[in-house]
C-alpha angles and dihedrals in degrees: 000000000000116000116215119191112195129181116197122187131174112214128216130233138259097322089088095029136084130237122196126218098022110242117247117265114289094017116122113262114238117232142164132238113197142174120210126199121183119190116195092191093054093032091224136131113211120194127187111189132187122197118223121201093355132086101213127211090192146009135193143169130225104209096199105029128284093308093057128088111282124228113248113281110265112212102185137049142279087076101214131144131188112192127190108235097174090123095050117112121234110272141058120326134186128226140167134218114209132192125186136181091194095270105038125054123199122187133185117196118206141168131228132183128228102211104172123191120286089346098311135080090212091064093061092080095049128094119239092251091054092067134079122216128199106240140159133216120222091340089149094059104101131163089233090062092048098248116167107242095005120207092205129055 
């Protein structure tokens, strides 16, 4: 049996994002609506993004914040990215979606969690019968608790 751990989060719009330069007063503020799906079994992060109040000429994703390596610039809709996260450690990670029309840049930061399977990403591809588990037999049967034929003194 293959275990698949999937985290799905729907992200909000510009409240948590950044727009540069700031639009003049009264102009609509560009923002991004995005859906994130992380699959531990496939070790991929899939992002579907929708621009709001901007007609983008390009979009990209920074998988580990602005200092990380960006995904290649996508120049045509649909605005979807699938990123290999096989090297990501278990835990929470940050990323950013960015749209640009050549003069305005809109970003949406988000977090995702690499959860793994039983504490390790490598175990997600294994069948249940390919794993070993630490277990005990009758460890609770102690003489102090009055068990007949106790295993513990």
